[in-house]
JSON list of C-alpha atoms in Angstrom, two decimals:
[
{"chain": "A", "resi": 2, "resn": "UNK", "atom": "CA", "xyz": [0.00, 0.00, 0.00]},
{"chain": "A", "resi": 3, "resn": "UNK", "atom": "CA", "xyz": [1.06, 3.62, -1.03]},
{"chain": "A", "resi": 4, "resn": "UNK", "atom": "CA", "xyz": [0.96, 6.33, 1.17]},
{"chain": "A", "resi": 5, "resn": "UNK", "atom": "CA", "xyz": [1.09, 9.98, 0.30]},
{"chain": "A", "resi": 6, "resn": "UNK", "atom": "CA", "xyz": [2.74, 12.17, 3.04]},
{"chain": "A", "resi": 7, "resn": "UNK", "atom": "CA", "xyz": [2.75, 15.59, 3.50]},
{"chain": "A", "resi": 8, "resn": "UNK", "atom": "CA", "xyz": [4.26, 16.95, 6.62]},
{"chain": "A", "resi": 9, "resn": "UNK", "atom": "CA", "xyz": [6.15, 20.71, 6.87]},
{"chain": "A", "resi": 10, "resn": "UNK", "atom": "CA", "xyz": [8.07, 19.15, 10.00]},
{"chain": "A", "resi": 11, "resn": "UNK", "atom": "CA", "xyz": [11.59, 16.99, 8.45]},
{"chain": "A", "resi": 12, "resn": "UNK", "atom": "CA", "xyz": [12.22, 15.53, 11.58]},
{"chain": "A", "resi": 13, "resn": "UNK", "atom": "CA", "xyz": [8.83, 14.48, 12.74]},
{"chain": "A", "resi": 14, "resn": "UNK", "atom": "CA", "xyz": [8.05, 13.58, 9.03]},
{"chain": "A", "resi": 15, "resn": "UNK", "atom": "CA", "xyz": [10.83, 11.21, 8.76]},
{"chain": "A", "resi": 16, "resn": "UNK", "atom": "CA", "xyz": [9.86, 9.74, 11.86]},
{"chain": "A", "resi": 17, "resn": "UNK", "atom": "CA", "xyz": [6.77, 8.99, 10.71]},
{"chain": "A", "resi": 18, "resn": "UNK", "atom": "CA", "xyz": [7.98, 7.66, 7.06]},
{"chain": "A", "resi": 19, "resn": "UNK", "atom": "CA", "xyz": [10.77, 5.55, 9.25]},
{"chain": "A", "resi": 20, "resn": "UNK", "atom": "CA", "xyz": [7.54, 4.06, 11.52]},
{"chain": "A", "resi": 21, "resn": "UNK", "atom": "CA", "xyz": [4.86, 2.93, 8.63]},
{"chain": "A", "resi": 22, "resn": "UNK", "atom": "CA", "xyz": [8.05, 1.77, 6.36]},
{"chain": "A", "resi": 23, "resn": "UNK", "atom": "CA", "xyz": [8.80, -0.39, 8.63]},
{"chain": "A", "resi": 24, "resn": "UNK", "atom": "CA", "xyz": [4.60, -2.07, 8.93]},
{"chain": "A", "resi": 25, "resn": "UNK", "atom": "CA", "xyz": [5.11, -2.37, 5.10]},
{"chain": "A", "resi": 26, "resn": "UNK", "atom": "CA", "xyz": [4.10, 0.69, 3.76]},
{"chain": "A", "resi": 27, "resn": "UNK", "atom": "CA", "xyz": [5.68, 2.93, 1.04]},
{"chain": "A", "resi": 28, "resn": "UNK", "atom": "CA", "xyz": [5.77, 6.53, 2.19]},
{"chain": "A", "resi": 29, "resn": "UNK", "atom": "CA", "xyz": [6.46, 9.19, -0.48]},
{"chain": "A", "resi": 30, "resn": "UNK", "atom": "CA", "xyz": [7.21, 12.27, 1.86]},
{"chain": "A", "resi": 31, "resn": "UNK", "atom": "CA", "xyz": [6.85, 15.77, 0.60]},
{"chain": "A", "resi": 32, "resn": "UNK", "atom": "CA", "xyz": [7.59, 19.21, 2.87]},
{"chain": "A", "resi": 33, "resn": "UNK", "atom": "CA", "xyz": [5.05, 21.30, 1.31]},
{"chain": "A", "resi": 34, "resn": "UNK", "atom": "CA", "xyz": [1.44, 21.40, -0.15]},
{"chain": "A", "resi": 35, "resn": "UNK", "atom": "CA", "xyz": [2.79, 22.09, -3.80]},
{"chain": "A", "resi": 36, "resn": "UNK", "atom": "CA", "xyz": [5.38, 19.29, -3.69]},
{"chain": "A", "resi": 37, "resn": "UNK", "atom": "CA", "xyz": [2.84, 16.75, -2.19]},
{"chain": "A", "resi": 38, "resn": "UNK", "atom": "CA", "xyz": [0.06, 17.94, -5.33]},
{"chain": "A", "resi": 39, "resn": "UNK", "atom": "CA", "xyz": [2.48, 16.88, -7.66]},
{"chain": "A", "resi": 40, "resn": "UNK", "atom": "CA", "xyz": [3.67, 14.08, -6.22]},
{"chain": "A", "resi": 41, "resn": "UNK", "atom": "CA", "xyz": [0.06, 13.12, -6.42]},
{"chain": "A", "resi": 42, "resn": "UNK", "atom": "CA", "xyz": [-0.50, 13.53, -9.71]},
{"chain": "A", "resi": 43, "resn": "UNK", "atom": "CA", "xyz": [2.41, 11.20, -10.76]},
{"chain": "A", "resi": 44, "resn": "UNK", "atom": "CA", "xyz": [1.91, 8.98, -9.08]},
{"chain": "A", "resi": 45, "resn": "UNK", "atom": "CA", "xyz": [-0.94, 6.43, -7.79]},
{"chain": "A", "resi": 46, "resn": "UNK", "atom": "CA", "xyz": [-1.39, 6.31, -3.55]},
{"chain": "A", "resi": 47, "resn": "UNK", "atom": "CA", "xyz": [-4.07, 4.12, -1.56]},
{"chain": "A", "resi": 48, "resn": "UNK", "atom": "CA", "xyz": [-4.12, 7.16, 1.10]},
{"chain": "A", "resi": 49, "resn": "UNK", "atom": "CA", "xyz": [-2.96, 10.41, 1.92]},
{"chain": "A", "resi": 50, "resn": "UNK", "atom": "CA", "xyz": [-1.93, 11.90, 5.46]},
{"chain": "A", "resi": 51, "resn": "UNK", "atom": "CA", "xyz": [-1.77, 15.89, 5.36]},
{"chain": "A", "resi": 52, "resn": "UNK", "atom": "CA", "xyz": [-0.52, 17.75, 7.61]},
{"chain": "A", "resi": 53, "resn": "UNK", "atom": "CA", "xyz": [-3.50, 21.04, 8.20]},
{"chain": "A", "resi": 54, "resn": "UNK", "atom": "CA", "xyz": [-0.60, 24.18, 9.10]},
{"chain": "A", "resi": 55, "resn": "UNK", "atom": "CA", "xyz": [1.91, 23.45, 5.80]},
{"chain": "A", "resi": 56, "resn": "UNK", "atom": "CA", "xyz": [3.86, 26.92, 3.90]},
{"chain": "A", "resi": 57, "resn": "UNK", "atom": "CA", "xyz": [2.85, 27.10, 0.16]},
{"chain": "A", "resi": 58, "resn": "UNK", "atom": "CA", "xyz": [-0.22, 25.36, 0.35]},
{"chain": "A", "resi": 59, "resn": "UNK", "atom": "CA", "xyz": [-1.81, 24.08, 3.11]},
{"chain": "A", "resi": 60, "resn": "UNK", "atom": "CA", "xyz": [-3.59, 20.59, 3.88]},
{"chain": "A", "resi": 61, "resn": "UNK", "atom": "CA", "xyz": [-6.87, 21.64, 3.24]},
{"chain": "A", "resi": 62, "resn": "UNK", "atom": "CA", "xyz": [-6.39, 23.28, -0.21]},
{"chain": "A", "resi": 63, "resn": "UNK", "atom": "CA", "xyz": [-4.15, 20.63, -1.09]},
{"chain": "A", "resi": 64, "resn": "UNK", "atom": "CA", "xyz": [-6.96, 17.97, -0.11]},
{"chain": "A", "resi": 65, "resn": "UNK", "atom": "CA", "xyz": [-9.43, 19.79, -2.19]},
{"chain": "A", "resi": 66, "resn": "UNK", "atom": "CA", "xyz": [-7.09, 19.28, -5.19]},
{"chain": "A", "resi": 67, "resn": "UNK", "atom": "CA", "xyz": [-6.37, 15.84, -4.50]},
{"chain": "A", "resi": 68, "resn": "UNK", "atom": "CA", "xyz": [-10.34, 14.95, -4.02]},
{"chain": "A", "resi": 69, "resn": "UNK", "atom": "CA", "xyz": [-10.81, 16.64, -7.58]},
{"chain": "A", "resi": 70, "resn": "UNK", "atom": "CA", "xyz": [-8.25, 14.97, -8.98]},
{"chain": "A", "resi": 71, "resn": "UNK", "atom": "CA", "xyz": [-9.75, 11.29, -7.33]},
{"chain": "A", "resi": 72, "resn": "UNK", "atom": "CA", "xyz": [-12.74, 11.66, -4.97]},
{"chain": "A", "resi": 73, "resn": "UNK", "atom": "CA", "xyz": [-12.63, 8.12, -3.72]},
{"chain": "A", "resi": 74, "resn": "UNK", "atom": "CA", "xyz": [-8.98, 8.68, -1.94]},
{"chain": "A", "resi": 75, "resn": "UNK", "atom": "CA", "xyz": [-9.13, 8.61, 2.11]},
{"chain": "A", "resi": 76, "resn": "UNK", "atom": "CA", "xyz": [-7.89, 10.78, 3.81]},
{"chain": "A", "resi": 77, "resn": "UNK", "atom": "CA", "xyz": [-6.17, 11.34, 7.18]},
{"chain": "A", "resi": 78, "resn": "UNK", "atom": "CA", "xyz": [-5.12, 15.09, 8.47]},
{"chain": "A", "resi": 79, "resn": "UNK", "atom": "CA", "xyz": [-2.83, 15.93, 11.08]},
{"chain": "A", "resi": 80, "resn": "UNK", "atom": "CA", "xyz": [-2.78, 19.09, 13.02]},
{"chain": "A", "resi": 81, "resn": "UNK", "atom": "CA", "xyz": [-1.10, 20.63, 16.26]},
{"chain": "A", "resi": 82, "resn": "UNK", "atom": "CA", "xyz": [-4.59, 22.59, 16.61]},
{"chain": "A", "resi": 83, "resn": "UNK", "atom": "CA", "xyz": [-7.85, 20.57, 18.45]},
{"chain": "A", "resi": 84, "resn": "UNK", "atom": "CA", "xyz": [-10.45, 23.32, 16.70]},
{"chain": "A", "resi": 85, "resn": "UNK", "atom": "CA", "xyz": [-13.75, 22.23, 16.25]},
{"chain": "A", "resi": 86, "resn": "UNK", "atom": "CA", "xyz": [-13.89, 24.58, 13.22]},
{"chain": "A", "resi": 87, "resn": "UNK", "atom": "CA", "xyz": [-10.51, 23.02, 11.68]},
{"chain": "A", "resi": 88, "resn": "UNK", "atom": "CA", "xyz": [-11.57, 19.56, 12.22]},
{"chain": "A", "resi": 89, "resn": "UNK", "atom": "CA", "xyz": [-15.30, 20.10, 10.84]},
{"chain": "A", "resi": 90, "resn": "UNK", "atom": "CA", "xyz": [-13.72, 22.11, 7.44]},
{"chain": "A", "resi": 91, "resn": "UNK", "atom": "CA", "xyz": [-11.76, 19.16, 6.89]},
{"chain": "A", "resi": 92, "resn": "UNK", "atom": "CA", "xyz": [-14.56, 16.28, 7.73]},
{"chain": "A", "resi": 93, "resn": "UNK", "atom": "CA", "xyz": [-16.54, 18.72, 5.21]},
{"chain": "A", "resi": 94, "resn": "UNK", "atom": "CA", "xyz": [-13.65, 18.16, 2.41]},
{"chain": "A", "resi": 95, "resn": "UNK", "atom": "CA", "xyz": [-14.05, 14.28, 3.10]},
{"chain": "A", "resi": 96, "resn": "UNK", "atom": "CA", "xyz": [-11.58, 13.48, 5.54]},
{"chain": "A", "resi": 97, "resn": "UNK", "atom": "CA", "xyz": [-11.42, 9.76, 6.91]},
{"chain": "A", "resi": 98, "resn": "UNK", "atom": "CA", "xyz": [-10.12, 11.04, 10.08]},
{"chain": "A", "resi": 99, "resn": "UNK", "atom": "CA", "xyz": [-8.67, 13.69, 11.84]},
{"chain": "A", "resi": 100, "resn": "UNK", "atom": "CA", "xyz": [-5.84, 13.09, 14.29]},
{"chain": "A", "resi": 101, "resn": "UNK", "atom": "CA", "xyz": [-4.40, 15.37, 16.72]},
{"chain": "A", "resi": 102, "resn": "UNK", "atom": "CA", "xyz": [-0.53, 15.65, 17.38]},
{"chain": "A", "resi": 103, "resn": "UNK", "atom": "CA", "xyz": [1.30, 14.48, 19.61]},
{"chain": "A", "resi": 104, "resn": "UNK", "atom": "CA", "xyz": [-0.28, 10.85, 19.17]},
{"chain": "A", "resi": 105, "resn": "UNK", "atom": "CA", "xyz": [0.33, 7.47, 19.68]},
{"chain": "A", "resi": 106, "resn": "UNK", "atom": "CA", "xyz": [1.63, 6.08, 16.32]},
{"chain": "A", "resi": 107, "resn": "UNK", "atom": "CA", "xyz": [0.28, 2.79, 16.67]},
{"chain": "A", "resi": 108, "resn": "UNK", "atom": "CA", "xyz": [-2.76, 4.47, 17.19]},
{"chain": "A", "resi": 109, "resn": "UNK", "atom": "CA", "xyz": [-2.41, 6.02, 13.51]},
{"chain": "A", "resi": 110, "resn": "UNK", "atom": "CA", "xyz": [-1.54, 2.67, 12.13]},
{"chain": "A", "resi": 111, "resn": "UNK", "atom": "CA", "xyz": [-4.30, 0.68, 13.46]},
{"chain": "A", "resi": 112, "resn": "UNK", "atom": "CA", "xyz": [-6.54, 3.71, 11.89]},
{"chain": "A", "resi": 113, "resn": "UNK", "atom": "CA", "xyz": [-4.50, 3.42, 8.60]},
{"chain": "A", "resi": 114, "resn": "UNK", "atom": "CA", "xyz": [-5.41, -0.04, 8.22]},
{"chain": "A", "resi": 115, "resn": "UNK", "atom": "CA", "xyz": [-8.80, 0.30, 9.27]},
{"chain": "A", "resi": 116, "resn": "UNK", "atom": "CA", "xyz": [-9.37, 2.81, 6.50]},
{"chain": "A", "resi": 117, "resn": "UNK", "atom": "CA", "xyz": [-7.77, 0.73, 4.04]},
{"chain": "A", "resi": 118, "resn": "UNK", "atom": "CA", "xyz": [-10.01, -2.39, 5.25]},
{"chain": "A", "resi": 119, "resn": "UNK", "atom": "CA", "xyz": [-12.90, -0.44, 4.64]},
{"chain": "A", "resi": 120, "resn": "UNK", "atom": "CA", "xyz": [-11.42, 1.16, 1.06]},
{"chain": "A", "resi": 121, "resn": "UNK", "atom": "CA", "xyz": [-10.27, -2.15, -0.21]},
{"chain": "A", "resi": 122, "resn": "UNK", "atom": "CA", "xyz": [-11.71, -4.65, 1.84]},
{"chain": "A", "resi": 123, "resn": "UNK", "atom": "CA", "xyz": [-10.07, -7.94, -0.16]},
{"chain": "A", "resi": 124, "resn": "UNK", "atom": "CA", "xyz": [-6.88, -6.74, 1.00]},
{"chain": "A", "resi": 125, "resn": "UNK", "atom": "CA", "xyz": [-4.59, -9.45, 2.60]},
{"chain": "A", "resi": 126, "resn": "UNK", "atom": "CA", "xyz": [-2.03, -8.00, 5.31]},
{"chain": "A", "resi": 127, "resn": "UNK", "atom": "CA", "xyz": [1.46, -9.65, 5.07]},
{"chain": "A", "resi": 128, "resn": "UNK", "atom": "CA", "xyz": [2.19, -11.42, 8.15]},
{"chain": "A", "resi": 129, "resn": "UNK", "atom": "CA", "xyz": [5.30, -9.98, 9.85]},
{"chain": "A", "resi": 130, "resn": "UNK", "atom": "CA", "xyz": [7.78, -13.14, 10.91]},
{"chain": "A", "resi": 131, "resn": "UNK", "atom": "CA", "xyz": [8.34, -13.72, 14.55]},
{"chain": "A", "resi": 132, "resn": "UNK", "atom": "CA", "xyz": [12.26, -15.73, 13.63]},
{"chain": "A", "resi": 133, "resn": "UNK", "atom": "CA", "xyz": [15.44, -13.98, 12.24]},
{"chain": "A", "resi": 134, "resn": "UNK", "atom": "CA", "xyz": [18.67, -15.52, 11.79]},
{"chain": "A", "resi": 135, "resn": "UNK", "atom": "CA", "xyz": [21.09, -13.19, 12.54]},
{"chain": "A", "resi": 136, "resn": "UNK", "atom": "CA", "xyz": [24.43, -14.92, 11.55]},
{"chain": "A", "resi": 137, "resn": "UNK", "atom": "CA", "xyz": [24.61, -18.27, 13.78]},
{"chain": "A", "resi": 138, "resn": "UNK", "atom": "CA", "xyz": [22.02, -16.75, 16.03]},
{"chain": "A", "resi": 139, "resn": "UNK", "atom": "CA", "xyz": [18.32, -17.22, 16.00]},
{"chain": "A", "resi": 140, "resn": "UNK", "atom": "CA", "xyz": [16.32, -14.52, 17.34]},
{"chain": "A", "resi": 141, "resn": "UNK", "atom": "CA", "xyz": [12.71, -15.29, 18.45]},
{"chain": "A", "resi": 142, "resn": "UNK", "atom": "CA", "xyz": [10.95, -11.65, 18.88]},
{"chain": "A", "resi": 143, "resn": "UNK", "atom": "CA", "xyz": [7.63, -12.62, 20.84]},
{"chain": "A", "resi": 144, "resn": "UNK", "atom": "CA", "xyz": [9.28, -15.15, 22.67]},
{"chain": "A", "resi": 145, "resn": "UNK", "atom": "CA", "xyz": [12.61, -12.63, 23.37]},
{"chain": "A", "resi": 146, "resn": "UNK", "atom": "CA", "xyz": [14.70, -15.55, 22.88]},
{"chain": "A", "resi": 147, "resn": "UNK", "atom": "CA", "xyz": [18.42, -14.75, 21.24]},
{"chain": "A", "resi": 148, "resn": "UNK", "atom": "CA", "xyz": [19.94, -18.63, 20.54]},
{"chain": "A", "resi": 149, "resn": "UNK", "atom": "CA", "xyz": [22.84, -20.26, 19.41]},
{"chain": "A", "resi": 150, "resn": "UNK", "atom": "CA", "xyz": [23.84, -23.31, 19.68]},
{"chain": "A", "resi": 151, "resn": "UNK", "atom": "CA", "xyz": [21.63, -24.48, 22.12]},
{"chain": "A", "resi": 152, "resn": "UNK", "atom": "CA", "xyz": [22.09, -21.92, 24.37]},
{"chain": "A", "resi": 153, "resn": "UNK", "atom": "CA", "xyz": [18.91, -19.57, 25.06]},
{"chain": "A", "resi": 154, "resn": "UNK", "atom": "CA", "xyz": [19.94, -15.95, 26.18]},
{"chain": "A", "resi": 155, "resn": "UNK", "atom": "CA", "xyz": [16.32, -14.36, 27.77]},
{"chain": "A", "resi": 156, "resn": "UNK", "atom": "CA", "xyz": [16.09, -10.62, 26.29]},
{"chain": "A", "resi": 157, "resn": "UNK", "atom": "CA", "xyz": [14.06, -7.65, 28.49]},
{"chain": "A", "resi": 158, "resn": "UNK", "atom": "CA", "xyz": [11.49, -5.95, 26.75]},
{"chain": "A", "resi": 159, "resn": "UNK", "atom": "CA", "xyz": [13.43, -2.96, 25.40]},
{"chain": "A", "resi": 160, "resn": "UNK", "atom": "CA", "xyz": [16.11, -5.27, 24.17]},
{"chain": "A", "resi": 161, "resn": "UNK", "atom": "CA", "xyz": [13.75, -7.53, 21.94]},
{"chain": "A", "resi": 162, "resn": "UNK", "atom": "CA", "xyz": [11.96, -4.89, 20.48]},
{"chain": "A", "resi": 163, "resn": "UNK", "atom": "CA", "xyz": [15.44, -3.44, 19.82]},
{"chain": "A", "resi": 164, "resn": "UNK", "atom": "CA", "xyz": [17.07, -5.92, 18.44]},
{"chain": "A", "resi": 165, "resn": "UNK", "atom": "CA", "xyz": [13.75, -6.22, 16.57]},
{"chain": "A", "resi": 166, "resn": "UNK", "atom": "CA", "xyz": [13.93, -2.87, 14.77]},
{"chain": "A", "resi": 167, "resn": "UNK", "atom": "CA", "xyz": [17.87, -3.71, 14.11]},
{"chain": "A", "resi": 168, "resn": "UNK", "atom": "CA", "xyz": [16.50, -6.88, 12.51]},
{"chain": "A", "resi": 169, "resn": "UNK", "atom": "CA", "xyz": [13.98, -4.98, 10.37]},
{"chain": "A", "resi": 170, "resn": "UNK", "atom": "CA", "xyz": [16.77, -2.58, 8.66]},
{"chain": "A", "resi": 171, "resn": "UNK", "atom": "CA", "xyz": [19.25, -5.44, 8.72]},
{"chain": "A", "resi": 172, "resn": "UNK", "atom": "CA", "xyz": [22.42, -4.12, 6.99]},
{"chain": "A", "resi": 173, "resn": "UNK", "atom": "CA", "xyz": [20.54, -0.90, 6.58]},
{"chain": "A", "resi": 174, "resn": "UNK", "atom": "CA", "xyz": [20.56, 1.97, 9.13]},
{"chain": "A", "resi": 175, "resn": "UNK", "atom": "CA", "xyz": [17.86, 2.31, 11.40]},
{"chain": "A", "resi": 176, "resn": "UNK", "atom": "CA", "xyz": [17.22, 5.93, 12.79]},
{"chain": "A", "resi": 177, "resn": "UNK", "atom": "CA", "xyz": [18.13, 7.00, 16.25]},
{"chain": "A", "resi": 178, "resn": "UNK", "atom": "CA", "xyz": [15.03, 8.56, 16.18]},
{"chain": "A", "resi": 179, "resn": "UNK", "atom": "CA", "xyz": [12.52, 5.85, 15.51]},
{"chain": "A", "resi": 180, "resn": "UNK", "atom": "CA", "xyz": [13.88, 3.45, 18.50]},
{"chain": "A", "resi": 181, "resn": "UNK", "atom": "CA", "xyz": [13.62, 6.63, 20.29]},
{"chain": "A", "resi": 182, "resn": "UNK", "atom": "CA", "xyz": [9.93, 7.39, 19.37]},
{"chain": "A", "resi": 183, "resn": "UNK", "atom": "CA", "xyz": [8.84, 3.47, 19.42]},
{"chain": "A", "resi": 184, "resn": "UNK", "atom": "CA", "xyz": [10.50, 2.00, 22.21]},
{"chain": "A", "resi": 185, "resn": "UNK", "atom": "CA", "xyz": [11.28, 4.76, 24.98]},
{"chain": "A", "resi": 186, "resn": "UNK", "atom": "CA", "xyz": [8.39, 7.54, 24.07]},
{"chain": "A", "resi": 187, "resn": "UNK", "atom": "CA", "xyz": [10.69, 10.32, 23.69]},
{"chain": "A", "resi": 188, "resn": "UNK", "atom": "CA", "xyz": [14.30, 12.09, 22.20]},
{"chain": "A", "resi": 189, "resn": "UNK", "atom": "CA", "xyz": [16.04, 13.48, 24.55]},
{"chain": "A", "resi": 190, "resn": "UNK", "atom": "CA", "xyz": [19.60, 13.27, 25.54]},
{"chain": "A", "resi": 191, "resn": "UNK", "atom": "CA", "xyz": [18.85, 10.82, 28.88]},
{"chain": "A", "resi": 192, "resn": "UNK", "atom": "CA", "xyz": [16.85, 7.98, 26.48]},
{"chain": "A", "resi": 193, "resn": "UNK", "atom": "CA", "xyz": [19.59, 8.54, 23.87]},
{"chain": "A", "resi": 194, "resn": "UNK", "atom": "CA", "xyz": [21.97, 7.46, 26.67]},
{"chain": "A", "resi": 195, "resn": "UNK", "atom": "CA", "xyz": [19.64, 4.74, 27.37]},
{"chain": "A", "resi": 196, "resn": "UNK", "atom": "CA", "xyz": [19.54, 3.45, 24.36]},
{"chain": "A", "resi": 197, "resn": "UNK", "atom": "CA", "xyz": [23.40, 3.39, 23.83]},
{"chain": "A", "resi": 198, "resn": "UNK", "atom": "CA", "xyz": [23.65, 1.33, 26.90]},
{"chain": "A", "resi": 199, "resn": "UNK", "atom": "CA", "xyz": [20.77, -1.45, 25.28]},
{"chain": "A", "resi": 200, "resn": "UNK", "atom": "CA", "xyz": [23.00, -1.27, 22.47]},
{"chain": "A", "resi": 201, "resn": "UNK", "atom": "CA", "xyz": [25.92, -2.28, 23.84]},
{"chain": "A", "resi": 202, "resn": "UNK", "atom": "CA", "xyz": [24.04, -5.16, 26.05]},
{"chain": "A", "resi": 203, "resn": "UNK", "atom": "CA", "xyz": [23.08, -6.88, 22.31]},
{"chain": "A", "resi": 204, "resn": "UNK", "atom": "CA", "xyz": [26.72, -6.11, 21.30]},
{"chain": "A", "resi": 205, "resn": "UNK", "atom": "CA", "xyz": [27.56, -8.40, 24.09]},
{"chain": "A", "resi": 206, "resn": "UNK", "atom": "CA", "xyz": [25.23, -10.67, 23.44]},
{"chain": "A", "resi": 207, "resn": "UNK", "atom": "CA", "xyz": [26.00, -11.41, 19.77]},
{"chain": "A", "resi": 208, "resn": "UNK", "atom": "CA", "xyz": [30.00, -11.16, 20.45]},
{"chain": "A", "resi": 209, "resn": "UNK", "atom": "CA", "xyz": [30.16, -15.11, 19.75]},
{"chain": "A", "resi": 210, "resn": "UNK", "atom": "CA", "xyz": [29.34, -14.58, 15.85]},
{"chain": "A", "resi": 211, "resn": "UNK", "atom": "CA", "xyz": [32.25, -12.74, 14.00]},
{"chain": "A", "resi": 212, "resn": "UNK", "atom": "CA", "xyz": [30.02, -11.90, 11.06]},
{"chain": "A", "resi": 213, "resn": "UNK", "atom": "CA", "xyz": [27.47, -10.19, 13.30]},
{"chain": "A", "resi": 214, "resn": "UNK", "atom": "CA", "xyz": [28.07, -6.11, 14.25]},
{"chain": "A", "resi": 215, "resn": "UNK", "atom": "CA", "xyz": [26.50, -3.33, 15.24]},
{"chain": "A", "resi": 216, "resn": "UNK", "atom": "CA", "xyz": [27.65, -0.08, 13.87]},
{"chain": "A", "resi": 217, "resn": "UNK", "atom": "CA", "xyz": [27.55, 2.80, 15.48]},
{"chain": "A", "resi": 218, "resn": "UNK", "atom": "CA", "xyz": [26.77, 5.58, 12.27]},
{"chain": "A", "resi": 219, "resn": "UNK", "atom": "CA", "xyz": [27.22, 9.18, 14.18]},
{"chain": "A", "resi": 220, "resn": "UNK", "atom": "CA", "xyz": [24.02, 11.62, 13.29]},
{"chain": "A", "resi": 221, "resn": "UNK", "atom": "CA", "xyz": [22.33, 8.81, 11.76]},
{"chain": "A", "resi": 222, "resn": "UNK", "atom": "CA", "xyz": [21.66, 5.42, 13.97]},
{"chain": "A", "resi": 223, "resn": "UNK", "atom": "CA", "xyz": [22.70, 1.95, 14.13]},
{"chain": "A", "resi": 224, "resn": "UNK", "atom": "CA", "xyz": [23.05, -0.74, 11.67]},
{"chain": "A", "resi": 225, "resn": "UNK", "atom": "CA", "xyz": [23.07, -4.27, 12.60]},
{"chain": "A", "resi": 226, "resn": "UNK", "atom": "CA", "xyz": [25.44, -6.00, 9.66]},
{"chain": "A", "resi": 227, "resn": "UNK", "atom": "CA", "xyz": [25.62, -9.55, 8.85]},
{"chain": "A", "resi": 228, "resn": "UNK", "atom": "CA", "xyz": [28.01, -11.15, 6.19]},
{"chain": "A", "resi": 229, "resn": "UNK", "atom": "CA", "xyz": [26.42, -14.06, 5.95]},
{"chain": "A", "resi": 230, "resn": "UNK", "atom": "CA", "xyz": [22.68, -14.64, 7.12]},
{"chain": "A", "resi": 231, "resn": "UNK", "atom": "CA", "xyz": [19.17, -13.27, 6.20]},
{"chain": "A", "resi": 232, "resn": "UNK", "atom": "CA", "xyz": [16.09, -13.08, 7.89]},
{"chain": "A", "resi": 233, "resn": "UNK", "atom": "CA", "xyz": [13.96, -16.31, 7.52]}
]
């Protein structure tokens, strides 16, 4: 599924591309109404999230001139500002919903999909696997089981779903910011210490397996690299 994003704020708009890339979801992210209106016209999307306050053109003339362009789209807009004016001009325009920031992101995917369910209701969801092989180890996520050779090391919470979003941009980077966001609830400087310290517990635990390594990329994130292994 294709979704069209427009979102004024880089930071908080990569975030966001970062998060629903990683449920299977391709994101084309534009920083301005004009940019986003002709993304749309090249190119085909399932939905579009707008951002309401955007420079250029904001999300309420750009969804006008999306609906004209195809009136069946949904629709999702995002806005720093609870009005009941705001949110009834945009239900008006034929918004699908109308979500207030901050939010819960999960909370915006679970009304993503619902919207898609109801837009195209034969669609299938891709399960997401539960088993990686990292190198020589086996990591079960649900279970928070790292394994090799027999030997079961028991992960915390944090440290699964770590290692889990490692696993998900294997030999790739994965943002500093979206482990931030989706597994401590906040940047700041004390969880970004936090999570250096969760980092170097998995270093630890995956020291037995030459091929394996985290990589520390300065500005950017982490990227867990494997020479020889793929996820199952």
């Amino acid at each position: 599924m294709k979704i069209l994003l427009a979102e004024d704020d880089p930071n908080f708009g990569i975030v966001l591309r970062d998060y629903l890339e990683l449920h299977d979801y391709e994101v084309t992210l534009c920083v301005n109404g004009c940019l986003a209106i002709s993304a749309f016209r090249k190119g085909t999307f399932d939905i579009c999230i707008l951002d309401v306050m955007m420079p250029e053109k904001d999300g309420f003339t750009l969804a006008r001139e999306i609906k004209k362009l195809n009136p069946d789209i949904p629709l999702i807009f995002l806005t720093a500002k609870a009005m009941k004016e705001d949110m009834l001009e945009g239900f008006k325009i034929g918004a699908d919903d109308y979500i207030t920031k901050p939010f819960d992101s999960e909370v915006l995917l679970y009304k993503i999909k619902a919207i898609l369910n109801r837009h195209h209701p034969a669609t299938i969801e891709k399960p997401e696997p539960d088993e990686y092989a990292i190198g020589k180890y086996r990591f079960l996520h649900k279970l928070r089981q790292l394994m090799l050779h027999g030997n079961i090391q028991k992960l915390s919470p944090k440290e699964a779903e770590l290692l889990h979003l490692l696993c998900k941009h294997l030999n790739d980077v994965m943002p500093r910011e979206l482990a931030l966001q989706n597994i401590w609830h906040e940047d700041s400087y004390f969880t970004a210490r936090s999570m250096d310290v969760y980092i170097a517990k998995l270093r630890k635990y995956l020291k037995d397996d030459p091929t394996v390594e985290i990589v520390n990329l300065h500005g950017q994130g982490y990227r867990l690299c494997v020479q020889q292994g793929v996820m199952l």
